[in-house]
Amino acid sequence: YIDSLPTLVSKETNRLHSDFNQVVTATGRLSSSNPNLQNIPIKSEYGRKVRKAFVACDADHVLVSADYSQIELRVLAHMANEPALLEAFHQGQDIHSRTAMEIFGVTADQVTSDQRRVGKTLNFALIYMQGPYATAKQLDITMPQAKEFIDKYFNAFKHIKPFMDATLKAAHENEYTETLFGRRRYFRNINSPNKALMKEEERQAFNAALQGTAADIMKRAMINLYRKLQDNKFRSQIILQVHDELVLEVPRAEIEAVKALVVQEMSNAAKLKVPLKVDVGLGNNWLEAG
């Protein structure tokens, strides 16, 4: 993968230029190709070195990275109208710790790193409708333990299961689910007699409502931000979009103004029952910025 990157550098600009595709992903997110710049790793040592190689155009510019914090869980809190999640986000709590508090019956200062890991796993298992088997495997626990955690989760967040059931009921009736903005994704096999196929479509249908809404919010943010940059005659440019993150190339003289504008436009791209939190970083390269 790394070997191919230098061969794709433009001879005219001496830079990499990815293609961004509007309608390739089923969820509605932008995808990137030639090269795919959305799967540059970050968790490994080698991955971090690759990120460090993506630099601003010259010494007078920096890269600014703006990332939505827990956007899918915030969308879930809004769409399910779940009081415990709404409260946690309004209070600025660490959502995985809050989930651990509910599951283990402990206070915030008592949550251990292992308990937080359980909370995090359960939060994302829910978004992807992961069952006890996959959850047990992920946490390296028994199936009965995983089922107990999942039952405790739904007991703690009482509005979520009814929301899931209602979403899937509508999906079975209509053969589609909708994002918050009315964009539909169709599921023609959701009523299939093949149980494995039906279950897979159910998982995708529930996730489509959440991840699709997150994708819509990001696109609205990008459009609004681009317009504001043009209107204010900023020289800063959006150069990359990766899932819940925007990367901009910003002249040093515009740093503070553009950082404020990015937060403003991303935070206000949708009016949810919880705030849209945006984390911003900057640096001479993508690793420093991210």
PDB file of N, CA and C in Angstrom, residues 238-277:
ATOM      1  N   ILE A 238     -10.491  22.693   2.595  1.00  0.00           N
ATOM      2  CA  ILE A 238     -10.748  21.330   3.062  1.00  0.00           C
ATOM      3  C   ILE A 238      -9.998  20.401   2.115  1.00  0.00           C
ATOM      4  N   ILE A 239      -9.113  19.563   2.640  1.00  0.00           N
ATOM      5  CA  ILE A 239      -8.324  18.702   1.747  1.00  0.00           C
ATOM      6  C   ILE A 239      -8.621  17.213   1.922  1.00  0.00           C
ATOM      7  N   LEU A 240      -9.303  16.856   3.014  1.00  0.00           N
ATOM      8  CA  LEU A 240      -9.547  15.430   3.249  1.00  0.00           C
ATOM      9  C   LEU A 240     -10.731  15.241   4.176  1.00  0.00           C
ATOM     10  N   GLN A 241     -11.529  14.230   3.900  1.00  0.00           N
ATOM     11  CA  GLN A 241     -12.624  13.846   4.797  1.00  0.00           C
ATOM     12  C   GLN A 241     -12.491  12.355   5.069  1.00  0.00           C
ATOM     13  N   VAL A 242     -12.368  12.007   6.339  1.00  0.00           N
ATOM     14  CA  VAL A 242     -12.206  10.605   6.738  1.00  0.00           C
ATOM     15  C   VAL A 242     -13.242  10.286   7.808  1.00  0.00           C
ATOM     16  N   HIS A 243     -14.302   9.602   7.404  1.00  0.00           N
ATOM     17  CA  HIS A 243     -15.343   9.180   8.343  1.00  0.00           C
ATOM     18  C   HIS A 243     -15.912  10.373   9.120  1.00  0.00           C
ATOM     19  N   ASP A 244     -15.506  10.564  10.380  1.00  0.00           N
ATOM     20  CA  ASP A 244     -16.044  11.664  11.190  1.00  0.00           C
ATOM     21  C   ASP A 244     -15.055  12.818  11.323  1.00  0.00           C
ATOM     22  N   GLU A 245     -14.047  12.842  10.466  1.00  0.00           N
ATOM     23  CA  GLU A 245     -12.966  13.817  10.572  1.00  0.00           C
ATOM     24  C   GLU A 245     -12.817  14.629   9.283  1.00  0.00           C
ATOM     25  N   LEU A 246     -12.564  15.932   9.461  1.00  0.00           N
ATOM     26  CA  LEU A 246     -12.202  16.808   8.345  1.00  0.00           C
ATOM     27  C   LEU A 246     -10.766  17.274   8.550  1.00  0.00           C
ATOM     28  N   VAL A 247      -9.997  17.310   7.466  1.00  0.00           N
ATOM     29  CA  VAL A 247      -8.635  17.843   7.526  1.00  0.00           C
ATOM     30  C   VAL A 247      -8.559  19.042   6.592  1.00  0.00           C
ATOM     31  N   LEU A 248      -8.058  20.154   7.109  1.00  0.00           N
ATOM     32  CA  LEU A 248      -7.915  21.374   6.317  1.00  0.00           C
ATOM     33  C   LEU A 248      -6.453  21.792   6.271  1.00  0.00           C
ATOM     34  N   GLU A 249      -6.083  22.439   5.174  1.00  0.00           N
ATOM     35  CA  GLU A 249      -4.768  23.071   5.073  1.00  0.00           C
ATOM     36  C   GLU A 249      -4.987  24.564   5.285  1.00  0.00           C
ATOM     37  N   VAL A 250      -4.302  25.115   6.298  1.00  0.00           N
ATOM     38  CA  VAL A 250      -4.632  26.459   6.770  1.00  0.00           C
ATOM     39  C   VAL A 250      -3.371  27.335   6.853  1.00  0.00           C
ATOM     40  N   PRO A 251      -3.393  28.528   6.222  1.00  0.00           N
ATOM     41  CA  PRO A 251      -2.276  29.472   6.415  1.00  0.00           C
ATOM     42  C   PRO A 251      -2.176  29.855   7.893  1.00  0.00           C
ATOM     43  N   ARG A 252      -0.967  30.037   8.378  1.00  0.00           N
ATOM     44  CA  ARG A 252      -0.786  30.322   9.804  1.00  0.00           C
ATOM     45  C   ARG A 252      -1.558  31.561  10.251  1.00  0.00           C
ATOM     46  N   ALA A 253      -1.698  32.539   9.368  1.00  0.00           N
ATOM     47  CA  ALA A 253      -2.406  33.772   9.725  1.00  0.00           C
ATOM     48  C   ALA A 253      -3.907  33.538   9.948  1.00  0.00           C
ATOM     49  N   GLU A 254      -4.430  32.420   9.438  1.00  0.00           N
ATOM     50  CA  GLU A 254      -5.876  32.157   9.534  1.00  0.00           C
ATOM     51  C   GLU A 254      -6.234  31.118  10.600  1.00  0.00           C
ATOM     52  N   ILE A 255      -5.231  30.601  11.304  1.00  0.00           N
ATOM     53  CA  ILE A 255      -5.455  29.456  12.196  1.00  0.00           C
ATOM     54  C   ILE A 255      -6.618  29.672  13.162  1.00  0.00           C
ATOM     55  N   GLU A 256      -6.565  30.729  13.970  1.00  0.00           N
ATOM     56  CA  GLU A 256      -7.576  30.912  15.021  1.00  0.00           C
ATOM     57  C   GLU A 256      -8.962  31.136  14.439  1.00  0.00           C
ATOM     58  N   ALA A 257      -9.045  31.940  13.394  1.00  0.00           N
ATOM     59  CA  ALA A 257     -10.346  32.232  12.778  1.00  0.00           C
ATOM     60  C   ALA A 257     -10.952  30.979  12.151  1.00  0.00           C
ATOM     61  N   VAL A 258     -10.114  30.201  11.473  1.00  0.00           N
ATOM     62  CA  VAL A 258     -10.624  29.007  10.796  1.00  0.00           C
ATOM     63  C   VAL A 258     -10.981  27.916  11.803  1.00  0.00           C
ATOM     64  N   LYS A 259     -10.183  27.757  12.855  1.00  0.00           N
ATOM     65  CA  LYS A 259     -10.531  26.783  13.896  1.00  0.00           C
ATOM     66  C   LYS A 259     -11.915  27.092  14.474  1.00  0.00           C
ATOM     67  N   ALA A 260     -12.177  28.360  14.768  1.00  0.00           N
ATOM     68  CA  ALA A 260     -13.477  28.769  15.316  1.00  0.00           C
ATOM     69  C   ALA A 260     -14.599  28.507  14.315  1.00  0.00           C
ATOM     70  N   LEU A 261     -14.328  28.789  13.039  1.00  0.00           N
ATOM     71  CA  LEU A 261     -15.336  28.583  11.995  1.00  0.00           C
ATOM     72  C   LEU A 261     -15.651  27.103  11.814  1.00  0.00           C
ATOM     73  N   VAL A 262     -14.620  26.269  11.826  1.00  0.00           N
ATOM     74  CA  VAL A 262     -14.809  24.824  11.670  1.00  0.00           C
ATOM     75  C   VAL A 262     -15.686  24.276  12.796  1.00  0.00           C
ATOM     76  N   VAL A 263     -15.371  24.662  14.032  1.00  0.00           N
ATOM     77  CA  VAL A 263     -16.166  24.199  15.183  1.00  0.00           C
ATOM     78  C   VAL A 263     -17.604  24.690  15.062  1.00  0.00           C
ATOM     79  N   GLN A 264     -17.766  25.941  14.670  1.00  0.00           N
ATOM     80  CA  GLN A 264     -19.111  26.522  14.534  1.00  0.00           C
ATOM     81  C   GLN A 264     -19.943  25.762  13.501  1.00  0.00           C
ATOM     82  N   GLU A 265     -19.380  25.533  12.323  1.00  0.00           N
ATOM     83  CA  GLU A 265     -20.161  24.910  11.250  1.00  0.00           C
ATOM     84  C   GLU A 265     -20.409  23.419  11.512  1.00  0.00           C
ATOM     85  N   MET A 266     -19.415  22.717  12.059  1.00  0.00           N
ATOM     86  CA  MET A 266     -19.624  21.290  12.355  1.00  0.00           C
ATOM     87  C   MET A 266     -20.601  21.101  13.508  1.00  0.00           C
ATOM     88  N   SER A 267     -20.520  21.967  14.509  1.00  0.00           N
ATOM     89  CA  SER A 267     -21.408  21.853  15.678  1.00  0.00           C
ATOM     90  C   SER A 267     -22.855  22.162  15.326  1.00  0.00           C
ATOM     91  N   ASN A 268     -23.039  23.020  14.315  1.00  0.00           N
ATOM     92  CA  ASN A 268     -24.398  23.458  13.965  1.00  0.00           C
ATOM     93  C   ASN A 268     -24.933  22.822  12.688  1.00  0.00           C
ATOM     94  N   ALA A 269     -24.289  21.748  12.243  1.00  0.00           N
ATOM     95  CA  ALA A 269     -24.739  21.083  11.006  1.00  0.00           C
ATOM     96  C   ALA A 269     -26.087  20.389  11.193  1.00  0.00           C
ATOM     97  N   ALA A 270     -26.456  20.121  12.425  1.00  0.00           N
ATOM     98  CA  ALA A 270     -27.773  19.531  12.728  1.00  0.00           C
ATOM     99  C   ALA A 270     -28.169  19.963  14.126  1.00  0.00           C
ATOM    100  N   LYS A 271     -29.464  20.097  14.357  1.00  0.00           N
ATOM    101  CA  LYS A 271     -29.971  20.451  15.683  1.00  0.00           C
ATOM    102  C   LYS A 271     -30.467  19.159  16.354  1.00  0.00           C
ATOM    103  N   LEU A 272     -29.630  18.607  17.206  1.00  0.00           N
ATOM    104  CA  LEU A 272     -30.000  17.402  17.938  1.00  0.00           C
ATOM    105  C   LEU A 272     -30.358  17.766  19.377  1.00  0.00           C
ATOM    106  N   LYS A 273     -30.878  16.779  20.103  1.00  0.00           N
ATOM    107  CA  LYS A 273     -31.204  16.997  21.517  1.00  0.00           C
ATOM    108  C   LYS A 273     -29.951  17.000  22.379  1.00  0.00           C
ATOM    109  N   VAL A 274     -28.814  16.671  21.773  1.00  0.00           N
ATOM    110  CA  VAL A 274     -27.522  16.726  22.468  1.00  0.00           C
ATOM    111  C   VAL A 274     -26.576  17.585  21.628  1.00  0.00           C
ATOM    112  N   PRO A 275     -25.569  18.188  22.271  1.00  0.00           N
ATOM    113  CA  PRO A 275     -24.616  18.979  21.475  1.00  0.00           C
ATOM    114  C   PRO A 275     -23.741  18.094  20.602  1.00  0.00           C
ATOM    115  N   LEU A 276     -23.388  18.600  19.424  1.00  0.00           N
ATOM    116  CA  LEU A 276     -22.402  17.933  18.574  1.00  0.00           C
ATOM    117  C   LEU A 276     -21.035  18.454  18.974  1.00  0.00           C
ATOM    118  N   LYS A 277     -20.216  17.595  19.579  1.00  0.00           N
ATOM    119  CA  LYS A 277     -18.905  18.014  20.082  1.00  0.00           C
ATOM    120  C   LYS A 277     -17.855  17.787  19.002  1.00  0.00           C
TER     121      LYS A 277
END
